[in-house]
mmCIF file of C-alpha atoms in Angstrom:
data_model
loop_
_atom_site.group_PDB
_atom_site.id
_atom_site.type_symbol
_atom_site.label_atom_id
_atom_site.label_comp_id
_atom_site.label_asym_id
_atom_site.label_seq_id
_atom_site.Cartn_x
_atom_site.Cartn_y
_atom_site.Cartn_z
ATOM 1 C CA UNK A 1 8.809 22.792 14.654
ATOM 2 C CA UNK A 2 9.039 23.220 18.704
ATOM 3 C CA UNK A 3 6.481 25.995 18.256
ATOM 4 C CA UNK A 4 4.402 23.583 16.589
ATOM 5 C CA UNK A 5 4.834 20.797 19.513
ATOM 6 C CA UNK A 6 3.810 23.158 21.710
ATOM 7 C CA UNK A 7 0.944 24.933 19.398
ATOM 8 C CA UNK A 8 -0.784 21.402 18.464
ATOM 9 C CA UNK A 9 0.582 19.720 21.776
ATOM 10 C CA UNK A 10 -0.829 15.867 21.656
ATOM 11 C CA UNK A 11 -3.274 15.089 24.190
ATOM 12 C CA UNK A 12 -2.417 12.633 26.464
ATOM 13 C CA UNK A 13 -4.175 9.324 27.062
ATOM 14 C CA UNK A 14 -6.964 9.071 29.332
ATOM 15 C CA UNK A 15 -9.348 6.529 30.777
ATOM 16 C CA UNK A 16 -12.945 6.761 29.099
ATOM 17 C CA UNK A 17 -15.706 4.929 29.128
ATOM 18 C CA UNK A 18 -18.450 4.635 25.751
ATOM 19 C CA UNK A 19 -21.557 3.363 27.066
ATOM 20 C CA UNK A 20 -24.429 1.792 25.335
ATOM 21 C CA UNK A 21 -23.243 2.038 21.486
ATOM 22 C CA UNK A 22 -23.560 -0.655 18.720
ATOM 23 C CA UNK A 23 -20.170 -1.848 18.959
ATOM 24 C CA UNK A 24 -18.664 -3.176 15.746
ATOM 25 C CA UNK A 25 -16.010 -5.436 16.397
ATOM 26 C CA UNK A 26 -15.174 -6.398 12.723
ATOM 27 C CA UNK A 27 -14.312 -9.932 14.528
ATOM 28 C CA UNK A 28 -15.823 -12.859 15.558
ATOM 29 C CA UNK A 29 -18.304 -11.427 17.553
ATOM 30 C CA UNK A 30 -19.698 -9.159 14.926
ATOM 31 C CA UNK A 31 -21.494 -6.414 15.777
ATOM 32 C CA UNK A 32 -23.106 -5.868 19.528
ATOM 33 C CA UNK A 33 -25.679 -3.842 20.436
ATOM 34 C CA UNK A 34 -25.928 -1.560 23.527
ATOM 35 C CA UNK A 35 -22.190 -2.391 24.460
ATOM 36 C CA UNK A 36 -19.791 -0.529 26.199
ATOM 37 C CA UNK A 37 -16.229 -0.293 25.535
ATOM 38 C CA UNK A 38 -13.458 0.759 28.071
ATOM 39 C CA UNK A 39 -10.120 2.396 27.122
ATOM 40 C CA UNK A 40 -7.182 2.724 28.991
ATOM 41 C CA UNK A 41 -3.897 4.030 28.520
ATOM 42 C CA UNK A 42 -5.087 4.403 24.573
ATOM 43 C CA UNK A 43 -6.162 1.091 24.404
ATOM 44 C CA UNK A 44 -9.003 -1.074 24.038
ATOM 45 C CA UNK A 45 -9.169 -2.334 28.050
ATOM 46 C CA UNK A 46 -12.791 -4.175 27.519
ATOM 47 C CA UNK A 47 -15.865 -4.528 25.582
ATOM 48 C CA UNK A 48 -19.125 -5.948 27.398
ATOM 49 C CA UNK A 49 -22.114 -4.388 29.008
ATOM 50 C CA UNK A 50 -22.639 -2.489 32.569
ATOM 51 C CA UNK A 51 -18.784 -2.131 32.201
ATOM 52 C CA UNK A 52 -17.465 0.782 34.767
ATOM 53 C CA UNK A 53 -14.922 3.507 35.208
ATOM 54 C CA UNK A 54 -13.318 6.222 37.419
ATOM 55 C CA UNK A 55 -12.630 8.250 33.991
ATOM 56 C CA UNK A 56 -14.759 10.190 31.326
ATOM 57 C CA UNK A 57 -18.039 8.557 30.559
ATOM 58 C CA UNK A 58 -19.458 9.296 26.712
ATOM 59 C CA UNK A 59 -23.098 8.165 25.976
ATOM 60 C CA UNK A 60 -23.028 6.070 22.849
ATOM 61 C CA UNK A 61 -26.586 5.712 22.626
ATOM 62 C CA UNK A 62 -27.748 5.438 19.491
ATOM 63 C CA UNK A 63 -24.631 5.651 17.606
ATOM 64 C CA UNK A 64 -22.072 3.744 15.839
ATOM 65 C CA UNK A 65 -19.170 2.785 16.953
ATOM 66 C CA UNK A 66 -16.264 0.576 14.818
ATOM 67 C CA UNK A 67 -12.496 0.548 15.110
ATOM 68 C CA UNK A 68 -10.612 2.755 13.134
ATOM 69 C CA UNK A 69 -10.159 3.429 9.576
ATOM 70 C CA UNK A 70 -7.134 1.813 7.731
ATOM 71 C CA UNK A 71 -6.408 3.294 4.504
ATOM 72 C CA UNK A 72 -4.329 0.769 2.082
ATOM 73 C CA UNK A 73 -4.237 3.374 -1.234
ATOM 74 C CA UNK A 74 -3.306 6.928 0.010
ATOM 75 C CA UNK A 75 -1.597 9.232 -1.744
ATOM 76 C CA UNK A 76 -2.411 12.428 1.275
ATOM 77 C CA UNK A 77 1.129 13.907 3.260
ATOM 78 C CA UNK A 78 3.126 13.547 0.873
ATOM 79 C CA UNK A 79 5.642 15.794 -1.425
ATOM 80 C CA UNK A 80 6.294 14.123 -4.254
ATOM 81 C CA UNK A 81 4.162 11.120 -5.777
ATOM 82 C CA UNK A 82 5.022 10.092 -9.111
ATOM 83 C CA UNK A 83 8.627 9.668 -10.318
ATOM 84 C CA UNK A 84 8.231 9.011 -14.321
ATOM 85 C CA UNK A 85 11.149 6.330 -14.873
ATOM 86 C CA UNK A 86 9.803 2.531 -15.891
ATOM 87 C CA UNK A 87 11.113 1.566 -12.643
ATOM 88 C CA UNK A 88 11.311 3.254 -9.931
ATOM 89 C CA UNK A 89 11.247 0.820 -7.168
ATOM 90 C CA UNK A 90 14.399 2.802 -5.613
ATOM 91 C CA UNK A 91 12.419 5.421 -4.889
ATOM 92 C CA UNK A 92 11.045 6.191 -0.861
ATOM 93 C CA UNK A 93 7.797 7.477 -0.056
ATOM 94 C CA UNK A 94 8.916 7.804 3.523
ATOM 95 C CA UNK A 95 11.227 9.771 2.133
ATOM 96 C CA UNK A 96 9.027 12.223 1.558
ATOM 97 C CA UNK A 97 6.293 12.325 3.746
ATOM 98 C CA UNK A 98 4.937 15.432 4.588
ATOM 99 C CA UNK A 99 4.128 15.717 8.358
ATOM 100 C CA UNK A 100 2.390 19.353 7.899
ATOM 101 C CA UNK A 101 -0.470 18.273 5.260
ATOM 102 C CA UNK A 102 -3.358 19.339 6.756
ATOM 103 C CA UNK A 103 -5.323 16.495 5.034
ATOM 104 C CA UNK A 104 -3.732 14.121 7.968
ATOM 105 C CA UNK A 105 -6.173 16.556 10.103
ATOM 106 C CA UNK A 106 -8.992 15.623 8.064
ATOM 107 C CA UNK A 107 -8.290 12.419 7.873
ATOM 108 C CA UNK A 108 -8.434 12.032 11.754
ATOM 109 C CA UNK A 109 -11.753 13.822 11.882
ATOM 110 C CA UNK A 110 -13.181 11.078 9.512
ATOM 111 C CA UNK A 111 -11.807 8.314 11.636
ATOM 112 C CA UNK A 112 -8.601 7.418 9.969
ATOM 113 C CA UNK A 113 -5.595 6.191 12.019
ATOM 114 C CA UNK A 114 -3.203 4.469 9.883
ATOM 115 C CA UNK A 115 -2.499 4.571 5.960
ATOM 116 C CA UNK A 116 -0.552 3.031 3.265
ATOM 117 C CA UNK A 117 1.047 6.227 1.481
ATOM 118 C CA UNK A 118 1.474 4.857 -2.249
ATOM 119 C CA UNK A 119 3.413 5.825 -4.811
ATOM 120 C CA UNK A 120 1.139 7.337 -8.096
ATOM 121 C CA UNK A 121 0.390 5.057 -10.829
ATOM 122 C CA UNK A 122 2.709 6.930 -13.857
ATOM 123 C CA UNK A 123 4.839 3.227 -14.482
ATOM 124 C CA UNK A 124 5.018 0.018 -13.931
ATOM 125 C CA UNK A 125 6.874 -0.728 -11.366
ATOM 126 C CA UNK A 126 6.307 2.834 -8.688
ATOM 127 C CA UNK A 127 7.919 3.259 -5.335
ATOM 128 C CA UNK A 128 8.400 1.857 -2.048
ATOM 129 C CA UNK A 129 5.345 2.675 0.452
ATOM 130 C CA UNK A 130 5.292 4.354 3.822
ATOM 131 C CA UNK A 131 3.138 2.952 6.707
ATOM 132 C CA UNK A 132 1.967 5.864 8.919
ATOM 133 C CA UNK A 133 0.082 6.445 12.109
ATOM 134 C CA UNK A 134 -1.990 9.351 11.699
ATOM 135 C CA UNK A 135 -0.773 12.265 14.257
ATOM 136 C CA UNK A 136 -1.416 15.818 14.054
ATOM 137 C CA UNK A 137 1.554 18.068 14.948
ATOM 138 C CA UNK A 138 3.987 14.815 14.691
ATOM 139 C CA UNK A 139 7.169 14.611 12.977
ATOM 140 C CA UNK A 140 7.646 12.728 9.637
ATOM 141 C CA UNK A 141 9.341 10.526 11.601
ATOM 142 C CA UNK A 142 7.192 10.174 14.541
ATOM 143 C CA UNK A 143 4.336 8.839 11.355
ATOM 144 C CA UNK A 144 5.865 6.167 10.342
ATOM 145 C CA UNK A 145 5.326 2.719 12.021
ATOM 146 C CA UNK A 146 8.431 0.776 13.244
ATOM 147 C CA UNK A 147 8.769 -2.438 11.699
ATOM 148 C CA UNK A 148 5.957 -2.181 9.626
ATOM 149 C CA UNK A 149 6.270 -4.719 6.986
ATOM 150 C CA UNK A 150 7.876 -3.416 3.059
ATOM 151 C CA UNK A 151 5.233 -2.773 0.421
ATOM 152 C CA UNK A 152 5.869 -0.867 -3.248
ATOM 153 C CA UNK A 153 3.696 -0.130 -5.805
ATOM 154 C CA UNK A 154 2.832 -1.616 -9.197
ATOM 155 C CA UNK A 155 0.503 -0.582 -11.711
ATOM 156 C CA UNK A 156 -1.160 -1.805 -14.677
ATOM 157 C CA UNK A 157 -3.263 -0.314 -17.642
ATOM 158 C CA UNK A 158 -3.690 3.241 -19.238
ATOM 159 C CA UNK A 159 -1.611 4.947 -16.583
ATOM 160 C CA UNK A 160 1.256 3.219 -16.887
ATOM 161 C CA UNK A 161 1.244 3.216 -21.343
ATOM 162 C CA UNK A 162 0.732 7.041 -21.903
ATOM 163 C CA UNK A 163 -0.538 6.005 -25.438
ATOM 164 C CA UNK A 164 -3.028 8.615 -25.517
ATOM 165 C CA UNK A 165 -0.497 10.919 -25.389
ATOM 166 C CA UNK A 166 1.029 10.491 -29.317
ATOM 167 C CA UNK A 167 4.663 12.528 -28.562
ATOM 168 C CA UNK A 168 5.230 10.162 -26.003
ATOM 169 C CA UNK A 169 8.613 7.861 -26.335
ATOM 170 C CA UNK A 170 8.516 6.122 -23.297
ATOM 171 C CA UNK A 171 8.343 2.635 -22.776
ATOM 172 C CA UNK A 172 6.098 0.649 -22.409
ATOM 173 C CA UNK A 173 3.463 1.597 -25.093
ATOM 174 C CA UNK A 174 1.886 -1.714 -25.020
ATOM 175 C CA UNK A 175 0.176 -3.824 -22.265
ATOM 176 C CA UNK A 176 2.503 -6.834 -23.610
ATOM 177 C CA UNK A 177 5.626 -4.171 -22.951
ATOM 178 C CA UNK A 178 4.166 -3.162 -19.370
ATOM 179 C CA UNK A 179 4.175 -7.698 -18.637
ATOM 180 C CA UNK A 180 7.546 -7.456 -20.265
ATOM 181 C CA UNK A 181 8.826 -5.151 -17.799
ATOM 182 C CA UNK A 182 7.743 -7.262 -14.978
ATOM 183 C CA UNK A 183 9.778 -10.434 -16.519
ATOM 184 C CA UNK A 184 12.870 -8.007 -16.966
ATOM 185 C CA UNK A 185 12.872 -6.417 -13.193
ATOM 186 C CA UNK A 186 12.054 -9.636 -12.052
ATOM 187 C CA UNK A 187 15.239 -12.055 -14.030
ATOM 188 C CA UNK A 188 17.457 -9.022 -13.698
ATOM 189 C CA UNK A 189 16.970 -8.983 -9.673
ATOM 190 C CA UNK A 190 17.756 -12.617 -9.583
ATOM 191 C CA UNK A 191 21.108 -12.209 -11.801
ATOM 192 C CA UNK A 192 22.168 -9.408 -9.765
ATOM 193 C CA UNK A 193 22.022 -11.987 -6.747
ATOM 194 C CA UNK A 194 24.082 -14.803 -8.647
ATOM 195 C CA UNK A 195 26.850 -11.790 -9.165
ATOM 196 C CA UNK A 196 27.272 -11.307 -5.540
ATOM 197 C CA UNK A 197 26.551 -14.406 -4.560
ATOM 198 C CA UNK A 198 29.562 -15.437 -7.495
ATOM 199 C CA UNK A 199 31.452 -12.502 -5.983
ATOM 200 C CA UNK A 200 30.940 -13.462 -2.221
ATOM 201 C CA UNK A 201 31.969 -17.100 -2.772
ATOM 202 C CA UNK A 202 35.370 -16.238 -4.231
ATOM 203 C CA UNK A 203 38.247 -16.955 -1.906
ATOM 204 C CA UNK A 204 39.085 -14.216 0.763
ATOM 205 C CA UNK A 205 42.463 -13.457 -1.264
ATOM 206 C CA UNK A 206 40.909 -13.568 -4.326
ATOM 207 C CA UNK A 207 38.125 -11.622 -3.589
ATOM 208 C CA UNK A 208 39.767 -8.418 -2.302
ATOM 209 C CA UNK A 209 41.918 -8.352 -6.067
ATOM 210 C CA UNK A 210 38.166 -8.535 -7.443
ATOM 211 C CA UNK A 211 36.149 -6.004 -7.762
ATOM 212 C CA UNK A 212 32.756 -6.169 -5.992
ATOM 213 C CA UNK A 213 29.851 -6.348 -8.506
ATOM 214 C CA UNK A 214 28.304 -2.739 -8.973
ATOM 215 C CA UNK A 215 25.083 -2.346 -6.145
ATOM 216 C CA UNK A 216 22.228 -1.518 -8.023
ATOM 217 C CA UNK A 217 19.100 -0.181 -5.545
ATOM 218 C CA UNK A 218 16.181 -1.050 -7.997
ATOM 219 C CA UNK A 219 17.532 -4.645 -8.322
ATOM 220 C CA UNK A 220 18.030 -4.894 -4.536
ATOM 221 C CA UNK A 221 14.822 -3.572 -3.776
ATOM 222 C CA UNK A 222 13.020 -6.194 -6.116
ATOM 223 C CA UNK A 223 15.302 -8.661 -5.310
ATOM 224 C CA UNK A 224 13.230 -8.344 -1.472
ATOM 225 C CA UNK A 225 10.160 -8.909 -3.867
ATOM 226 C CA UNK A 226 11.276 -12.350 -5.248
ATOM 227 C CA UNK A 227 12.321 -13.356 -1.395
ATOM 228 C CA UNK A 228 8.994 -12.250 -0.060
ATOM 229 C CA UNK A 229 10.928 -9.479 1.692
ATOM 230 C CA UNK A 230 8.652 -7.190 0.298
ATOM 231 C CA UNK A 231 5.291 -7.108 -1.210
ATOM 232 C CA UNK A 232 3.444 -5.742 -4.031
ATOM 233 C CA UNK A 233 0.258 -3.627 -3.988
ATOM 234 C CA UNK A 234 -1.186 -3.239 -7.673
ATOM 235 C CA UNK A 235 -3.150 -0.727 -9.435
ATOM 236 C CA UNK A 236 -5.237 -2.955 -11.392
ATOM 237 C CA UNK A 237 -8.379 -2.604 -13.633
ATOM 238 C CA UNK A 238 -8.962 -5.117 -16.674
ATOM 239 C CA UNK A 239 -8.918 -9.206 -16.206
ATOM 240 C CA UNK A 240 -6.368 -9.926 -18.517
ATOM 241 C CA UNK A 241 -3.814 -7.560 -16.897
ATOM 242 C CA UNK A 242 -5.274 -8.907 -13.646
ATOM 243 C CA UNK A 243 -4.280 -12.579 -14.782
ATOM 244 C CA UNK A 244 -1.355 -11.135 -16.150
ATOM 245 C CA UNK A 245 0.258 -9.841 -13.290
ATOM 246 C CA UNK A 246 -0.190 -13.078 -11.371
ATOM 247 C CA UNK A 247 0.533 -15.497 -13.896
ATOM 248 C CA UNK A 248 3.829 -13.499 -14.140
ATOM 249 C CA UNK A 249 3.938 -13.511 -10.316
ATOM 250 C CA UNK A 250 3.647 -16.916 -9.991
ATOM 251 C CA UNK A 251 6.129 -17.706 -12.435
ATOM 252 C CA UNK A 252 8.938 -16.102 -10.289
ATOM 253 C CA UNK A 253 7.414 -17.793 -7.107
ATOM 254 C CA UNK A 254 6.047 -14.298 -5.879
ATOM 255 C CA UNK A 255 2.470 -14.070 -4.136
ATOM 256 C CA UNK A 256 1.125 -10.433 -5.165
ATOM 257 C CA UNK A 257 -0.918 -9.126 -1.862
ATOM 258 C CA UNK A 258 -3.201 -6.800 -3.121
ATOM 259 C CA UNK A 259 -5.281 -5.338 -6.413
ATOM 260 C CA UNK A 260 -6.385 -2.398 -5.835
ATOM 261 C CA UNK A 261 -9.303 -1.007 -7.736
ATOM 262 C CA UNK A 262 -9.744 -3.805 -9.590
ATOM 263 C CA UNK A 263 -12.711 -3.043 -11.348
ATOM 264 C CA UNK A 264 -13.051 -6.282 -12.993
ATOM 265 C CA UNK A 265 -12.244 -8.623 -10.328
ATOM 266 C CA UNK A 266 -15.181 -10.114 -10.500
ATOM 267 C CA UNK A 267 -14.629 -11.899 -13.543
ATOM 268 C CA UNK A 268 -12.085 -13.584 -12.051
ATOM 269 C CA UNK A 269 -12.354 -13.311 -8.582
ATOM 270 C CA UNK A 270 -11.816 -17.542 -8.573
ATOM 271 C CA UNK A 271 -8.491 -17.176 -9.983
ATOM 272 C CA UNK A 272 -7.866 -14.279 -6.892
ATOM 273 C CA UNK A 273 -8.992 -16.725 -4.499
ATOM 274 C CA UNK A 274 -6.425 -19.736 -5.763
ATOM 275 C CA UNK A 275 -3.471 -16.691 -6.245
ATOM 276 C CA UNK A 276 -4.210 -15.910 -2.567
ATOM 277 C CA UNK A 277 -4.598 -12.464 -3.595
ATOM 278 C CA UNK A 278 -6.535 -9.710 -1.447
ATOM 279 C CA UNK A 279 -8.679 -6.828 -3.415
ATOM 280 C CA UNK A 280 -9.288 -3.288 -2.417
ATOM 281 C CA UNK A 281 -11.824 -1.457 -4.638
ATOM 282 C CA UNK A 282 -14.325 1.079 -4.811
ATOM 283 C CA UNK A 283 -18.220 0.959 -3.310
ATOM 284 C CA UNK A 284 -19.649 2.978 -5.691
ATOM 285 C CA UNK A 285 -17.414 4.869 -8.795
ATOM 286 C CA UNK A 286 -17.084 3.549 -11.738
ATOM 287 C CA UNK A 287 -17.552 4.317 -15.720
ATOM 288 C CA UNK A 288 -15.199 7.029 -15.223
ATOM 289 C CA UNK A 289 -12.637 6.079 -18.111
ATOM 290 C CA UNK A 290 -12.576 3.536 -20.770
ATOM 291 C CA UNK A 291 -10.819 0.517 -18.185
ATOM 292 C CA UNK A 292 -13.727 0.616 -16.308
ATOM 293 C CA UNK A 293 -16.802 0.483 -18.356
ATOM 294 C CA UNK A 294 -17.483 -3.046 -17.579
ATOM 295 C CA UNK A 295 -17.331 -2.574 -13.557
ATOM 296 C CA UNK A 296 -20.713 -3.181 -11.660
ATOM 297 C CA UNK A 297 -21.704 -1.906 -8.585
ATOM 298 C CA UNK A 298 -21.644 -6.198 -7.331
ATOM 299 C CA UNK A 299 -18.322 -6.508 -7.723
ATOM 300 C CA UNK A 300 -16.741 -6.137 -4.524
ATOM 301 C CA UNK A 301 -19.717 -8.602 -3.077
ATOM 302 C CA UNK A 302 -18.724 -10.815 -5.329
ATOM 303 C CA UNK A 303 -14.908 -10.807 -4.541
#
């Protein structure tokens, strides 16, 4: 690992200077043409015109230039994805991030800084995320941002039923078993609580004769779910799942942040809106599997 440090050694910050690019602010002031944007000390010091500097000077003219890419659904650096159980929401993806992947290379190339490194889409209820700043030749640990807020992955549909597989045994094989999976994780959390909270209320005397109730990670970690400690990113495709998942939300007093693909949010993209629900899904691939052979290529513009 030293020899790497030293091999892929991270260049330092510098002062530089972008002159005269279309400037893309993805704020407020929208896009500006022939701007200039000064950074120091690796960040964004100014954006105007005529701006000056005792640094490096690059000549934007004629180019684009926008801030940089945040990935919420990526699966890249990492050494395990899928972990098969119904619920899994003990399970760590910073746990296993892989710091030598050379796709966090590529990634940088194509203007990526941050990502959301997901769990795969094999159950219902999938792991917790990592939140990493892209760095070549970092440590796993150097990736991942400090007190970046808790996500974990859902999913919905096909992936999560395996009823095209016919030796399968798992559960669920239904889309009303993959809702009833939600209600379970969801009442079980908030009975686990009432234990300890039971437990924790007991007088000091009686309490150390009484055994502490079992802990139970998957319970504790949706437990931070129900107490918007944590929040949910879903792999989503059909509008009745899509209603499903925050109908069942909703009942529990849970906001879900994000669908992601959501092929068929526009059918119900009002609903979304009143959930308070945000959408990630794709510009242009669809009609790659039954789920999404009633996408359109309008759908994010209508979201």
């Amino acid at each position: 690992l030293e020899f790497r440090r030293v091999l892929f050694r991270s260049p330092k910050a510098e002062e530089m200077l972008i002159r005269n690019a279309t400037v893309w602010t993805n704020d407020t002031a929208g896009k500006l043409e022939n701007s200039d944007v000064l950074i120091k000390d690796g960040k964004i010091a100014a954006v105007g015109k005529n701006l000056t500097t005792t640094g490096k000077v690059v000549d934007g003219t004629g180019k684009h230039l926008t801030a940089g890419i945040i990935d919420e659904h990526s699966h890249i650096a990492l050494a395990a994805i899928n972990d098969a159980t119904t619920n899994s929401a003990m399970v760590r993806e910073e746990d296993v991030v892989n710091s030598e992947d050379n796709s966090i290379y590529q990634q940088l190339a194509g203007g990526v800084v941050a990502a959301q490194l997901l769990h795969g889409s094999a159950n219902p209820i999938g792991g917790q995320s990592a939140l990493i700043k892209l760095k070549w030749g970092a440590s796993p640990e150097e990736l991942k941002i400090a007190g970046a807020d808790k996500f974990i992955k859902f999913a919905l549909g096909e992936n999560v039923k395996r009823t095209s597989n016919a030796q399968s045994t798992r559960f669920p094989q239904t889309r009303m078993g993959v809702e009833q999976v939600y209600v379970d994780a969801f009442t079980n959390a908030i009975e686990y609580e009432k234990k300890w909270k039971s437990w924790q209320s007991l007088p000091e005397k009686t309490r150390a004769a009484t055994p502490q109730p079992r802990r139970d990670l998957v319970d504790e970690t949706i437990l931070e779910i129900v107490r918007g400690k944590r929040w949910i990113t879903c792999h989503s495709y059909v509008q009745s799942e899509i209603n499903m998942m925050m109908k069942v939300a909703e009942r529990f007093g849970i906001r879900i942040n994000s669908l992601t693909h959501i092929m068929e949010g526009y059918k119900v993209a009002d609903k979304m809106a009143k959930h308070g629900v945000a959408a990630g899904s794709f510009s242009d691939w669809w009609n790659y599997k039954w789920e999404v052979h009633y996408a359109i290529p309008y759908n994010a513009a209508i979201m």
